[in-house]
Amino acid sequence: APLVSLDGVGKRFANTVTALEGLDMQVRQGEFLSLLGPSGCGKSTALRLIAGLSEPSAGTIEWNGEQAARRSIGFVFQEPTLMPWASVFGNVHLPLKLAGVGRRQAEPAIAEALEMVGLSSFRDAYPRELSGGMKMRVSIARALVTRPRLLLMDEPFAALDEITRFKLNNDLLEVWRRLGCTIVFVTHSVFESVFLSTRILVFRARPGRVSAELSIDPDQPRD
Ligand code: ADP
Ligand code: ADP
């Protein structure tokens, strides 16, 4: 059974903009799924609906039986949105802190998340001391620290230069393989979607919905 199933999903804003209409899509367990398409075709809206950050105007979004899975989500936005007054360690601690896990108890999980994104030696640094790519790594570590079953990423690398982006693409693949989590990745880059994904859903606009699907052999050598 799919992890998440969207059936006939529509989303209208202020009863004027139809961002999505008749969207049918599934997120399968363990896949690296890309939502690909030009700006304005409803990719971010679809991701926010899956995250439960907004409600559909039509249709249904079903989680594979368990409501608990809904809470096991990590979200990475295009902007890293770090707390400037907190260290790298403090920023990655945040989701656990909100769940009532203190610094000492959270330490192993934070150390592992930082190790996965290659930032072990930057735990005491502050956001202002980091490059854009490193801030994004902190943002990814923060999303991973709770070990979510589903990682949702909204054009996370769009603001970064190409070399940084390529390195992050490689490291993200490594993380996905290591954790065996499910990723839904929004992008308007054909290269990025082909390089990263096991499956691509191509979106079209007005109204936003899936217009094509491409599956990629997950075992093909990509590096
Ligand atoms: P994409 O992620 O593919 O660029 P979006 O999902 O951001 O597309 O947007 C789809 C359409 O919905 C666009 O026309 C956008 O302007 C509109 N839209 C998105 N969010 C809102 C909102 N909160 N209020 C009004 N219109 C919105
Ligand atoms: P991104 O392209 O990185 O997804 P956007 O600039 O499209 O970010 O959207 C940022 C926020 O603004 C989102 O909460 C989205 O719902 C909202 N938004 C996007 N387009 C519109 C719009 N046309 N009118 C009102 N809100 C919008």
PDB file of C-alpha atoms and ligand atoms in Angstrom:
ATOM      1  CA  ALA A   1       0.000   0.000   0.000  1.00  0.00           C
ATOM      2  CA  PRO A   2       1.226   3.532  -0.694  1.00  0.00           C
ATOM      3  CA  LEU A   3       2.386   5.652   2.241  1.00  0.00           C
ATOM      4  CA  VAL A   4       0.167   8.561   1.159  1.00  0.00           C
ATOM      5  CA  SER A   5      -2.621   8.609  -1.394  1.00  0.00           C
ATOM      6  CA  LEU A   6      -4.134  11.771  -2.917  1.00  0.00           C
ATOM      7  CA  ASP A   7      -7.413  11.221  -4.766  1.00  0.00           C
ATOM      8  CA  GLY A   8      -9.145  13.907  -6.812  1.00  0.00           C
ATOM      9  CA  VAL A   9      -7.464  16.602  -4.773  1.00  0.00           C
ATOM     10  CA  GLY A  10      -8.300  20.220  -5.560  1.00  0.00           C
ATOM     11  CA  LYS A  11      -7.032  23.419  -3.987  1.00  0.00           C
ATOM     12  CA  ARG A  12      -8.528  26.842  -4.580  1.00  0.00           C
ATOM     13  CA  PHE A  13      -7.259  30.019  -2.948  1.00  0.00           C
ATOM     14  CA  ALA A  14      -9.777  32.736  -2.041  1.00  0.00           C
ATOM     15  CA  ASN A  15     -12.142  31.056  -4.524  1.00  0.00           C
ATOM     16  CA  THR A  16     -10.220  32.570  -7.418  1.00  0.00           C
ATOM     17  CA  VAL A  17      -6.891  30.813  -7.998  1.00  0.00           C
ATOM     18  CA  THR A  18      -7.252  27.113  -8.811  1.00  0.00           C
ATOM     19  CA  ALA A  19      -3.821  25.812  -7.831  1.00  0.00           C
ATOM     20  CA  LEU A  20      -4.769  22.128  -8.150  1.00  0.00           C
ATOM     21  CA  GLU A  21      -7.693  20.254  -9.669  1.00  0.00           C
ATOM     22  CA  GLY A  22      -8.247  16.508  -9.902  1.00  0.00           C
ATOM     23  CA  LEU A  23      -4.804  15.657  -8.554  1.00  0.00           C
ATOM     24  CA  ASP A  24      -4.316  11.894  -8.197  1.00  0.00           C
ATOM     25  CA  MET A  25      -0.950  10.758  -6.871  1.00  0.00           C
ATOM     26  CA  GLN A  26       0.602   8.300  -4.465  1.00  0.00           C
ATOM     27  CA  VAL A  27       3.754   8.421  -2.388  1.00  0.00           C
ATOM     28  CA  ARG A  28       5.222   4.938  -2.138  1.00  0.00           C
ATOM     29  CA  GLN A  29       7.137   3.586   0.812  1.00  0.00           C
ATOM     30  CA  GLY A  30      10.901   4.155   0.477  1.00  0.00           C
ATOM     31  CA  GLU A  31      10.870   5.961  -2.845  1.00  0.00           C
ATOM     32  CA  PHE A  32      12.628   9.176  -3.866  1.00  0.00           C
ATOM     33  CA  LEU A  33       9.807  10.955  -5.646  1.00  0.00           C
ATOM     34  CA  SER A  34      10.285  14.221  -7.543  1.00  0.00           C
ATOM     35  CA  LEU A  35       7.469  16.624  -8.382  1.00  0.00           C
ATOM     36  CA  LEU A  36       8.730  18.375 -11.515  1.00  0.00           C
ATOM     37  CA  GLY A  37       7.249  21.295 -13.419  1.00  0.00           C
ATOM     38  CA  PRO A  38       7.464  25.023 -14.116  1.00  0.00           C
ATOM     39  CA  SER A  39       6.687  27.690 -11.511  1.00  0.00           C
ATOM     40  CA  GLY A  40       3.044  28.017 -10.569  1.00  0.00           C
ATOM     41  CA  CYS A  41       1.857  24.513 -11.463  1.00  0.00           C
ATOM     42  CA  GLY A  42       0.971  23.628  -7.877  1.00  0.00           C
ATOM     43  CA  LYS A  43       3.969  21.569  -6.733  1.00  0.00           C
ATOM     44  CA  SER A  44       4.449  23.474  -3.463  1.00  0.00           C
ATOM     45  CA  THR A  45       0.727  23.437  -2.832  1.00  0.00           C
ATOM     46  CA  ALA A  46       0.696  19.636  -3.227  1.00  0.00           C
ATOM     47  CA  LEU A  47       3.638  19.302  -0.831  1.00  0.00           C
ATOM     48  CA  ARG A  48       2.001  21.554   1.770  1.00  0.00           C
ATOM     49  CA  LEU A  49      -1.198  19.494   1.542  1.00  0.00           C
ATOM     50  CA  ILE A  50       0.763  16.271   2.125  1.00  0.00           C
ATOM     51  CA  ALA A  51       2.464  17.928   5.118  1.00  0.00           C
ATOM     52  CA  GLY A  52      -0.920  18.930   6.534  1.00  0.00           C
ATOM     53  CA  LEU A  53       0.108  22.602   6.413  1.00  0.00           C
ATOM     54  CA  SER A  54      -3.068  23.323   4.477  1.00  0.00           C
ATOM     55  CA  GLU A  55      -6.366  21.553   3.777  1.00  0.00           C
ATOM     56  CA  PRO A  56      -7.651  20.476   0.339  1.00  0.00           C
ATOM     57  CA  SER A  57     -10.747  22.200  -1.102  1.00  0.00           C
ATOM     58  CA  ALA A  58     -11.776  18.904  -2.735  1.00  0.00           C
ATOM     59  CA  GLY A  59     -10.770  15.252  -2.706  1.00  0.00           C
ATOM     60  CA  THR A  60      -9.042  13.162  -0.043  1.00  0.00           C
ATOM     61  CA  ILE A  61      -5.536  12.632   1.299  1.00  0.00           C
ATOM     62  CA  GLU A  62      -5.108   9.278   2.994  1.00  0.00           C
ATOM     63  CA  TRP A  63      -2.240   7.943   5.015  1.00  0.00           C
ATOM     64  CA  ASN A  64      -1.510   4.238   5.032  1.00  0.00           C
ATOM     65  CA  GLY A  65      -3.838   3.398   7.924  1.00  0.00           C
ATOM     66  CA  GLU A  66      -1.941   4.947  10.781  1.00  0.00           C
ATOM     67  CA  GLN A  67      -2.571   8.552  11.769  1.00  0.00           C
ATOM     68  CA  ALA A  68       0.728   8.460  13.661  1.00  0.00           C
ATOM     69  CA  ALA A  69       2.631   8.480  10.357  1.00  0.00           C
ATOM     70  CA  ARG A  70       1.268  11.969   9.733  1.00  0.00           C
ATOM     71  CA  ARG A  71       3.366  13.267  12.574  1.00  0.00           C
ATOM     72  CA  SER A  72       6.525  11.601  11.295  1.00  0.00           C
ATOM     73  CA  ILE A  73       7.340  14.263   8.706  1.00  0.00           C
ATOM     74  CA  GLY A  74      10.426  16.375   8.114  1.00  0.00           C
ATOM     75  CA  PHE A  75      10.074  19.529   6.009  1.00  0.00           C
ATOM     76  CA  VAL A  76      12.884  21.415   4.265  1.00  0.00           C
ATOM     77  CA  PHE A  77      12.053  24.772   2.671  1.00  0.00           C
ATOM     78  CA  GLN A  78      14.005  26.740   0.087  1.00  0.00           C
ATOM     79  CA  GLU A  79      14.981  29.186   2.836  1.00  0.00           C
ATOM     80  CA  PRO A  80      16.960  27.426   5.596  1.00  0.00           C
ATOM     81  CA  THR A  81      15.133  29.559   8.255  1.00  0.00           C
ATOM     82  CA  LEU A  82      17.693  29.016  11.026  1.00  0.00           C
ATOM     83  CA  MET A  83      17.535  30.749  14.411  1.00  0.00           C
ATOM     84  CA  PRO A  84      20.416  33.300  14.216  1.00  0.00           C
ATOM     85  CA  TRP A  85      20.937  33.369  17.993  1.00  0.00           C
ATOM     86  CA  ALA A  86      21.413  29.594  18.278  1.00  0.00           C
ATOM     87  CA  SER A  87      24.448  27.512  17.326  1.00  0.00           C
ATOM     88  CA  VAL A  88      24.309  24.771  14.689  1.00  0.00           C
ATOM     89  CA  PHE A  89      23.814  22.306  17.548  1.00  0.00           C
ATOM     90  CA  GLY A  90      20.996  24.413  19.003  1.00  0.00           C
ATOM     91  CA  ASN A  91      19.254  24.739  15.646  1.00  0.00           C
ATOM     92  CA  VAL A  92      19.305  20.994  15.025  1.00  0.00           C
ATOM     93  CA  HIS A  93      18.138  20.397  18.606  1.00  0.00           C
ATOM     94  CA  LEU A  94      14.968  22.456  18.060  1.00  0.00           C
ATOM     95  CA  PRO A  95      12.472  19.751  16.916  1.00  0.00           C
ATOM     96  CA  LEU A  96      13.557  17.463  19.770  1.00  0.00           C
ATOM     97  CA  LYS A  97      13.458  20.348  22.249  1.00  0.00           C
ATOM     98  CA  LEU A  98       9.883  21.069  21.175  1.00  0.00           C
ATOM     99  CA  ALA A  99       9.146  17.387  21.826  1.00  0.00           C
ATOM    100  CA  GLY A 100      10.543  17.789  25.351  1.00  0.00           C
ATOM    101  CA  VAL A 101      13.930  16.143  24.784  1.00  0.00           C
ATOM    102  CA  GLY A 102      16.725  17.980  26.599  1.00  0.00           C
ATOM    103  CA  ARG A 103      20.167  18.831  25.213  1.00  0.00           C
ATOM    104  CA  ARG A 104      22.036  15.970  26.846  1.00  0.00           C
ATOM    105  CA  GLN A 105      19.483  13.322  25.931  1.00  0.00           C
ATOM    106  CA  ALA A 106      19.258  14.652  22.355  1.00  0.00           C
ATOM    107  CA  GLU A 107      23.035  14.792  21.887  1.00  0.00           C
ATOM    108  CA  PRO A 108      23.541  11.412  20.119  1.00  0.00           C
ATOM    109  CA  ALA A 109      20.713  12.071  17.632  1.00  0.00           C
ATOM    110  CA  ILE A 110      22.012  15.590  16.934  1.00  0.00           C
ATOM    111  CA  ALA A 111      25.584  14.324  16.488  1.00  0.00           C
ATOM    112  CA  GLU A 112      24.396  11.663  14.044  1.00  0.00           C
ATOM    113  CA  ALA A 113      22.272  14.119  12.034  1.00  0.00           C
ATOM    114  CA  LEU A 114      25.229  16.518  11.773  1.00  0.00           C
ATOM    115  CA  GLU A 115      27.507  13.675  10.739  1.00  0.00           C
ATOM    116  CA  MET A 116      25.107  12.673   7.950  1.00  0.00           C
ATOM    117  CA  VAL A 117      25.266  16.147   6.426  1.00  0.00           C
ATOM    118  CA  GLY A 118      29.033  16.514   6.966  1.00  0.00           C
ATOM    119  CA  LEU A 119      28.831  19.222   9.632  1.00  0.00           C
ATOM    120  CA  SER A 120      30.262  17.415  12.681  1.00  0.00           C
ATOM    121  CA  SER A 121      33.027  19.965  13.131  1.00  0.00           C
ATOM    122  CA  PHE A 122      30.643  22.938  12.888  1.00  0.00           C
ATOM    123  CA  ARG A 123      28.347  22.138  15.809  1.00  0.00           C
ATOM    124  CA  ASP A 124      29.382  25.238  17.760  1.00  0.00           C
ATOM    125  CA  ALA A 125      29.305  27.613  14.787  1.00  0.00           C
ATOM    126  CA  TYR A 126      26.553  30.218  14.319  1.00  0.00           C
ATOM    127  CA  PRO A 127      24.420  30.594  11.162  1.00  0.00           C
ATOM    128  CA  ARG A 128      26.082  33.927  10.225  1.00  0.00           C
ATOM    129  CA  GLU A 129      29.428  32.081   9.952  1.00  0.00           C
ATOM    130  CA  LEU A 130      28.077  29.559   7.422  1.00  0.00           C
ATOM    131  CA  SER A 131      27.765  29.607   3.619  1.00  0.00           C
ATOM    132  CA  GLY A 132      24.373  29.125   1.953  1.00  0.00           C
ATOM    133  CA  GLY A 133      25.122  25.457   1.276  1.00  0.00           C
ATOM    134  CA  MET A 134      26.126  24.840   4.884  1.00  0.00           C
ATOM    135  CA  LYS A 135      22.973  26.551   6.180  1.00  0.00           C
ATOM    136  CA  MET A 136      20.967  24.214   3.968  1.00  0.00           C
ATOM    137  CA  ARG A 137      22.865  21.252   5.448  1.00  0.00           C
ATOM    138  CA  VAL A 138      21.858  22.430   8.930  1.00  0.00           C
ATOM    139  CA  SER A 139      18.257  22.696   7.753  1.00  0.00           C
ATOM    140  CA  ILE A 140      18.409  19.097   6.443  1.00  0.00           C
ATOM    141  CA  ALA A 141      19.984  17.851   9.695  1.00  0.00           C
ATOM    142  CA  ARG A 142      17.202  19.588  11.641  1.00  0.00           C
ATOM    143  CA  ALA A 143      14.593  17.800   9.494  1.00  0.00           C
ATOM    144  CA  LEU A 144      16.331  14.427   9.975  1.00  0.00           C
ATOM    145  CA  VAL A 145      16.976  14.601  13.710  1.00  0.00           C
ATOM    146  CA  THR A 146      13.564  13.138  14.581  1.00  0.00           C
ATOM    147  CA  ARG A 147      14.076  10.329  12.043  1.00  0.00           C
ATOM    148  CA  PRO A 148      10.932  11.113  10.032  1.00  0.00           C
ATOM    149  CA  ARG A 149       9.394   8.440   7.818  1.00  0.00           C
ATOM    150  CA  LEU A 150       8.718  11.054   5.171  1.00  0.00           C
ATOM    151  CA  LEU A 151      11.013  13.911   4.200  1.00  0.00           C
ATOM    152  CA  LEU A 152       9.340  16.702   2.198  1.00  0.00           C
ATOM    153  CA  MET A 153      11.658  19.119   0.379  1.00  0.00           C
ATOM    154  CA  ASP A 154      10.453  22.249  -1.444  1.00  0.00           C
ATOM    155  CA  GLU A 155      13.085  23.370  -3.971  1.00  0.00           C
ATOM    156  CA  PRO A 156      15.718  23.151  -1.244  1.00  0.00           C
ATOM    157  CA  PHE A 157      18.724  23.889  -3.471  1.00  0.00           C
ATOM    158  CA  ALA A 158      17.200  26.413  -5.899  1.00  0.00           C
ATOM    159  CA  ALA A 159      19.030  29.398  -4.381  1.00  0.00           C
ATOM    160  CA  LEU A 160      22.462  27.729  -4.372  1.00  0.00           C
ATOM    161  CA  ASP A 161      25.215  27.825  -6.986  1.00  0.00           C
ATOM    162  CA  GLU A 162      25.578  24.815  -9.272  1.00  0.00           C
ATOM    163  CA  ILE A 163      28.652  23.267  -7.663  1.00  0.00           C
ATOM    164  CA  THR A 164      27.222  23.482  -4.136  1.00  0.00           C
ATOM    165  CA  ARG A 165      23.975  22.114  -5.497  1.00  0.00           C
ATOM    166  CA  PHE A 166      25.670  19.125  -7.100  1.00  0.00           C
ATOM    167  CA  LYS A 167      27.491  18.285  -3.864  1.00  0.00           C
ATOM    168  CA  LEU A 168      24.251  18.529  -1.907  1.00  0.00           C
ATOM    169  CA  ASN A 169      22.487  16.309  -4.460  1.00  0.00           C
ATOM    170  CA  ASN A 170      25.141  13.617  -3.959  1.00  0.00           C
ATOM    171  CA  ASP A 171      25.023  13.889  -0.179  1.00  0.00           C
ATOM    172  CA  LEU A 172      21.229  13.794  -0.121  1.00  0.00           C
ATOM    173  CA  LEU A 173      21.259  10.540  -2.118  1.00  0.00           C
ATOM    174  CA  GLU A 174      23.688   9.129   0.426  1.00  0.00           C
ATOM    175  CA  VAL A 175      21.382  10.119   3.310  1.00  0.00           C
ATOM    176  CA  TRP A 176      18.334   8.629   1.568  1.00  0.00           C
ATOM    177  CA  ARG A 177      20.127   5.311   0.978  1.00  0.00           C
ATOM    178  CA  ARG A 178      21.440   5.199   4.524  1.00  0.00           C
ATOM    179  CA  LEU A 179      18.164   6.030   6.281  1.00  0.00           C
ATOM    180  CA  GLY A 180      15.833   4.206   3.919  1.00  0.00           C
ATOM    181  CA  CYS A 181      13.313   7.020   4.341  1.00  0.00           C
ATOM    182  CA  THR A 182      10.787   8.239   1.790  1.00  0.00           C
ATOM    183  CA  ILE A 183      11.488  11.579   0.100  1.00  0.00           C
ATOM    184  CA  VAL A 184       9.196  13.874  -1.895  1.00  0.00           C
ATOM    185  CA  PHE A 185      11.302  16.514  -3.628  1.00  0.00           C
ATOM    186  CA  VAL A 186       9.858  19.551  -5.429  1.00  0.00           C
ATOM    187  CA  THR A 187      12.023  20.962  -8.222  1.00  0.00           C
ATOM    188  CA  HIS A 188      11.832  22.707 -11.572  1.00  0.00           C
ATOM    189  CA  SER A 189      15.165  21.201 -12.586  1.00  0.00           C
ATOM    190  CA  VAL A 190      14.959  18.266 -14.993  1.00  0.00           C
ATOM    191  CA  PHE A 191      18.581  17.417 -14.227  1.00  0.00           C
ATOM    192  CA  GLU A 192      17.967  17.306 -10.489  1.00  0.00           C
ATOM    193  CA  SER A 193      14.847  15.148 -10.790  1.00  0.00           C
ATOM    194  CA  VAL A 194      16.542  12.628 -13.085  1.00  0.00           C
ATOM    195  CA  PHE A 195      19.717  12.515 -11.000  1.00  0.00           C
ATOM    196  CA  LEU A 196      17.957  12.043  -7.664  1.00  0.00           C
ATOM    197  CA  SER A 197      14.698  10.231  -8.103  1.00  0.00           C
ATOM    198  CA  THR A 198      13.358   6.742  -8.440  1.00  0.00           C
ATOM    199  CA  ARG A 199      10.148   8.254  -9.821  1.00  0.00           C
ATOM    200  CA  ILE A 200       9.151  11.605 -11.330  1.00  0.00           C
ATOM    201  CA  LEU A 201       5.680  13.130 -11.537  1.00  0.00           C
ATOM    202  CA  VAL A 202       5.547  15.896 -14.132  1.00  0.00           C
ATOM    203  CA  PHE A 203       3.035  18.632 -13.256  1.00  0.00           C
ATOM    204  CA  ARG A 204       1.202  20.910 -15.684  1.00  0.00           C
ATOM    205  CA  ALA A 205      -0.463  24.225 -14.815  1.00  0.00           C
ATOM    206  CA  ARG A 206      -4.003  25.688 -15.048  1.00  0.00           C
ATOM    207  CA  PRO A 207      -5.231  23.634 -13.450  1.00  0.00           C
ATOM    208  CA  GLY A 208      -2.311  22.031 -11.646  1.00  0.00           C
ATOM    209  CA  ARG A 209      -2.226  18.253 -11.858  1.00  0.00           C
ATOM    210  CA  VAL A 210       0.023  15.349 -12.855  1.00  0.00           C
ATOM    211  CA  SER A 211       0.443  15.062 -16.626  1.00  0.00           C
ATOM    212  CA  ALA A 212       3.165  12.409 -16.907  1.00  0.00           C
ATOM    213  CA  GLU A 213       5.029   9.866 -14.841  1.00  0.00           C
ATOM    214  CA  LEU A 214       8.514   8.434 -15.237  1.00  0.00           C
ATOM    215  CA  SER A 215      10.017   5.586 -13.214  1.00  0.00           C
ATOM    216  CA  ILE A 216      13.779   5.244 -12.916  1.00  0.00           C
ATOM    217  CA  ASP A 217      15.547   2.033 -11.896  1.00  0.00           C
ATOM    218  CA  PRO A 218      16.718   2.760  -8.344  1.00  0.00           C
ATOM    219  CA  ASP A 219      19.689   0.427  -8.766  1.00  0.00           C
ATOM    220  CA  GLN A 220      21.160   2.177 -11.784  1.00  0.00           C
ATOM    221  CA  PRO A 221      24.618   3.588 -11.077  1.00  0.00           C
ATOM    222  CA  ARG A 222      24.196   7.330 -10.657  1.00  0.00           C
ATOM    223  CA  ASP A 223      27.601   8.340  -9.392  1.00  0.00           C
TER     224      ASP A 223
HETATM  225  P1  ADP B   1       4.753  25.822  -7.722  1.00  0.00           P
HETATM  226  O1  ADP B   1       5.236  25.283  -6.419  1.00  0.00           O
HETATM  227  O2  ADP B   1       4.610  24.780  -8.783  1.00  0.00           O
HETATM  228  O3  ADP B   1       5.573  26.987  -8.178  1.00  0.00           O
HETATM  229  P2  ADP B   1       2.556  26.797  -6.167  1.00  0.00           P
HETATM  230  O4  ADP B   1       1.951  25.592  -5.568  1.00  0.00           O
HETATM  231  O5  ADP B   1       3.438  27.641  -5.326  1.00  0.00           O
HETATM  232  O6  ADP B   1       3.263  26.371  -7.518  1.00  0.00           O
HETATM  233  O7  ADP B   1       1.385  27.736  -6.706  1.00  0.00           O
HETATM  234  C1  ADP B   1       0.346  27.270  -7.570  1.00  0.00           C
HETATM  235  C2  ADP B   1      -0.606  28.444  -7.856  1.00  0.00           C
HETATM  236  O8  ADP B   1      -1.308  28.755  -6.662  1.00  0.00           O
HETATM  237  C3  ADP B   1       0.100  29.718  -8.265  1.00  0.00           C
HETATM  238  O9  ADP B   1      -0.742  30.373  -9.187  1.00  0.00           O
HETATM  239  C4  ADP B   1       0.222  30.501  -6.965  1.00  0.00           C
HETATM  240  O10 ADP B   1       0.311  31.883  -7.180  1.00  0.00           O
HETATM  241  C5  ADP B   1      -1.065  30.110  -6.277  1.00  0.00           C
HETATM  242  N1  ADP B   1      -0.957  30.147  -4.807  1.00  0.00           N
HETATM  243  C6  ADP B   1      -0.133  29.412  -4.028  1.00  0.00           C
HETATM  244  N2  ADP B   1      -0.300  29.670  -2.738  1.00  0.00           N
HETATM  245  C7  ADP B   1      -1.279  30.620  -2.683  1.00  0.00           C
HETATM  246  C8  ADP B   1      -1.931  31.327  -1.618  1.00  0.00           C
HETATM  247  N3  ADP B   1      -1.608  31.102  -0.338  1.00  0.00           N
HETATM  248  N4  ADP B   1      -2.881  32.212  -1.934  1.00  0.00           N
HETATM  249  C9  ADP B   1      -3.211  32.445  -3.217  1.00  0.00           C
HETATM  250  N5  ADP B   1      -2.650  31.818  -4.271  1.00  0.00           N
HETATM  251  C10 ADP B   1      -1.695  30.917  -4.007  1.00  0.00           C
HETATM  252  P1  ADP B   2       8.035  28.802  -3.142  1.00  0.00           P
HETATM  253  O1  ADP B   2       8.044  29.201  -4.600  1.00  0.00           O
HETATM  254  O2  ADP B   2       9.389  28.733  -2.531  1.00  0.00           O
HETATM  255  O3  ADP B   2       7.205  27.591  -2.873  1.00  0.00           O
HETATM  256  P2  ADP B   2       6.173  30.917  -2.816  1.00  0.00           P
HETATM  257  O4  ADP B   2       6.742  32.288  -2.911  1.00  0.00           O
HETATM  258  O5  ADP B   2       5.462  30.331  -3.975  1.00  0.00           O
HETATM  259  O6  ADP B   2       7.330  29.967  -2.336  1.00  0.00           O
HETATM  260  O7  ADP B   2       5.166  30.843  -1.582  1.00  0.00           O
HETATM  261  C1  ADP B   2       5.518  31.276  -0.290  1.00  0.00           C
HETATM  262  C2  ADP B   2       4.235  31.433   0.526  1.00  0.00           C
HETATM  263  O8  ADP B   2       3.363  32.365  -0.108  1.00  0.00           O
HETATM  264  C3  ADP B   2       3.442  30.138   0.632  1.00  0.00           C
HETATM  265  O9  ADP B   2       2.856  30.083   1.922  1.00  0.00           O
HETATM  266  C4  ADP B   2       2.368  30.255  -0.422  1.00  0.00           C
HETATM  267  O10 ADP B   2       1.212  29.546  -0.050  1.00  0.00           O
HETATM  268  C5  ADP B   2       2.136  31.745  -0.450  1.00  0.00           C
HETATM  269  N1  ADP B   2       1.768  32.209  -1.814  1.00  0.00           N
HETATM  270  C6  ADP B   2       2.307  31.797  -2.972  1.00  0.00           C
HETATM  271  N2  ADP B   2       1.715  32.402  -4.015  1.00  0.00           N
HETATM  272  C7  ADP B   2       0.771  33.221  -3.486  1.00  0.00           C
HETATM  273  C8  ADP B   2      -0.187  34.121  -4.036  1.00  0.00           C
HETATM  274  N3  ADP B   2      -0.331  34.279  -5.360  1.00  0.00           N
HETATM  275  N4  ADP B   2      -0.969  34.805  -3.189  1.00  0.00           N
HETATM  276  C9  ADP B   2      -0.858  34.639  -1.868  1.00  0.00           C
HETATM  277  N5  ADP B   2       0.012  33.794  -1.286  1.00  0.00           N
HETATM  278  C10 ADP B   2       0.824  33.098  -2.083  1.00  0.00           C
END
